[in-house]
Amino acid sequence: MAEKFLYPGGLVTTTKNSGQQWDLPNAWAPYQWLGFKAMKNYGFDELAEKIKNNWCSNVERVYQNTGKLMEKYNALDTETIAGGGEYPNQDGFGWTNGVYLQLQQN
């Protein structure tokens, strides 16, 4: 799983780079939480921590550079803002805030 879906900026939803918002290279908060909790529940603590650290570092870097939490993040190129899909990346998204806080507390 990790070699196909886990990148420096977090877990990606798919391995298909279609240019659509849910596909590679974008990473979304709900999937970070699901991946983290699943790995914890099955005893893969090291992998869970890597998911947490990769995602949180990406969120923190974007926040330091923009002053914003975003809807989605680029998991492959952590120097680039995420894109793709029907509309531009949205600022200040509730699930990013919630997942980031939960990961920091776990």
Short mmCIF file of C-alpha atoms in Angstrom, two decimals:
data_model
loop_
_atom_site.label_atom_id
_atom_site.label_comp_id
_atom_site.label_asym_id
_atom_site.label_seq_id
_atom_site.Cartn_x
_atom_site.Cartn_y
_atom_site.Cartn_z
CA MET A 1 0.00 0.00 0.00
CA ALA A 2 2.59 2.53 1.06
CA GLU A 3 4.69 2.25 -2.10
CA LYS A 4 1.67 3.07 -4.30
CA PHE A 5 -0.31 5.52 -2.19
CA LEU A 6 1.94 7.22 0.38
CA TYR A 7 4.03 10.19 -0.76
CA PRO A 8 5.95 12.99 0.99
CA GLY A 9 2.74 15.04 1.29
CA GLY A 10 0.38 12.29 2.42
CA LEU A 11 -1.84 9.54 1.04
CA VAL A 12 -3.26 9.93 -2.46
CA THR A 13 -6.74 8.69 -3.32
CA THR A 14 -5.86 6.96 -6.59
CA THR A 15 -2.79 6.10 -8.62
CA LYS A 16 -4.35 7.61 -11.76
CA ASN A 17 -3.10 11.05 -12.79
CA SER A 18 -6.17 12.24 -14.72
CA GLY A 19 -6.02 15.95 -13.90
CA GLN A 20 -9.20 15.57 -11.86
CA GLN A 21 -9.31 16.75 -8.29
CA TRP A 22 -9.70 13.34 -6.60
CA ASP A 23 -6.84 11.72 -8.50
CA LEU A 24 -3.07 11.71 -8.17
CA PRO A 25 -1.25 13.89 -7.05
CA ASN A 26 -3.88 15.32 -4.71
CA ALA A 27 -4.29 14.31 -1.08
CA TRP A 28 -7.48 14.92 0.90
CA ALA A 29 -7.90 15.15 4.66
CA PRO A 30 -10.53 12.40 5.13
CA TYR A 31 -8.27 9.80 3.53
CA GLN A 32 -5.37 10.74 5.80
CA TRP A 33 -7.56 10.07 8.82
CA LEU A 34 -8.91 6.78 7.42
CA GLY A 35 -5.41 5.59 6.52
CA PHE A 36 -3.96 6.63 9.87
CA LYS A 37 -6.73 4.98 11.91
CA ALA A 38 -6.70 1.80 9.83
CA MET A 39 -2.95 1.39 10.25
CA LYS A 40 -3.23 2.06 14.01
CA ASN A 41 -6.12 -0.39 14.39
CA TYR A 42 -4.15 -3.17 12.70
CA GLY A 43 -0.92 -2.52 14.58
CA PHE A 44 1.03 -0.82 11.79
CA ASP A 45 2.04 2.03 14.09
CA GLU A 46 5.15 3.05 12.15
CA LEU A 47 3.18 3.41 8.92
CA ALA A 48 0.42 5.29 10.75
CA GLU A 49 2.98 7.77 12.07
CA LYS A 50 4.45 8.22 8.60
CA ILE A 51 0.99 9.02 7.17
CA LYS A 52 0.42 11.48 10.02
CA ASN A 53 3.82 13.15 9.71
CA ASN A 54 3.78 13.43 5.92
CA TRP A 55 0.29 14.97 5.87
CA CYS A 56 0.78 17.31 8.83
CA SER A 57 4.12 18.56 7.49
CA ASN A 58 2.47 19.34 4.16
CA VAL A 59 -0.41 21.20 5.83
CA GLU A 60 2.02 23.16 8.01
CA ARG A 61 4.24 24.09 5.05
CA VAL A 62 1.32 25.37 3.00
CA TYR A 63 -0.01 27.28 6.00
CA GLN A 64 3.39 28.89 6.62
CA ASN A 65 3.57 29.96 2.96
CA THR A 66 -0.04 31.09 2.49
CA GLY A 67 -1.58 31.65 5.93
CA LYS A 68 -4.38 29.25 4.89
CA LEU A 69 -5.54 25.70 5.35
CA MET A 70 -6.60 24.24 2.03
CA GLU A 71 -9.21 21.80 0.73
CA LYS A 72 -6.62 19.47 -0.82
CA TYR A 73 -2.84 19.19 -1.04
CA ASN A 74 -0.29 18.03 -3.58
CA ALA A 75 1.15 14.84 -2.09
CA LEU A 76 3.90 14.29 -4.68
CA ASP A 77 5.39 17.76 -5.03
CA THR A 78 5.13 19.45 -1.64
CA GLU A 79 6.44 22.68 -3.17
CA THR A 80 3.32 22.97 -5.35
CA ILE A 81 -0.27 23.83 -4.43
CA ALA A 82 -2.84 21.17 -5.37
CA GLY A 83 -5.08 21.66 -8.39
CA GLY A 84 -7.26 19.93 -10.93
CA GLY A 85 -10.97 19.36 -11.05
CA GLU A 86 -13.98 21.54 -11.73
CA TYR A 87 -12.97 24.47 -9.53
CA PRO A 88 -9.83 26.00 -7.95
CA ASN A 89 -8.49 24.72 -4.66
CA GLN A 90 -10.61 26.11 -1.83
CA ASP A 91 -9.22 27.99 1.16
CA GLY A 92 -10.01 27.08 4.75
CA PHE A 93 -11.76 23.76 4.65
CA GLY A 94 -13.33 22.26 7.79
CA TRP A 95 -12.21 18.70 7.21
CA THR A 96 -8.60 19.78 6.89
CA ASN A 97 -8.84 21.63 10.19
CA GLY A 98 -10.50 18.69 11.95
CA VAL A 99 -8.20 15.98 10.60
CA TYR A 100 -5.09 18.02 11.32
CA LEU A 101 -6.20 18.57 14.93
CA GLN A 102 -7.12 14.90 15.42
CA LEU A 103 -3.81 13.71 14.02
CA GLN A 104 -1.92 16.06 16.32
CA GLN A 105 -3.77 14.60 19.31
CA ASN A 106 -3.12 10.96 18.35
#
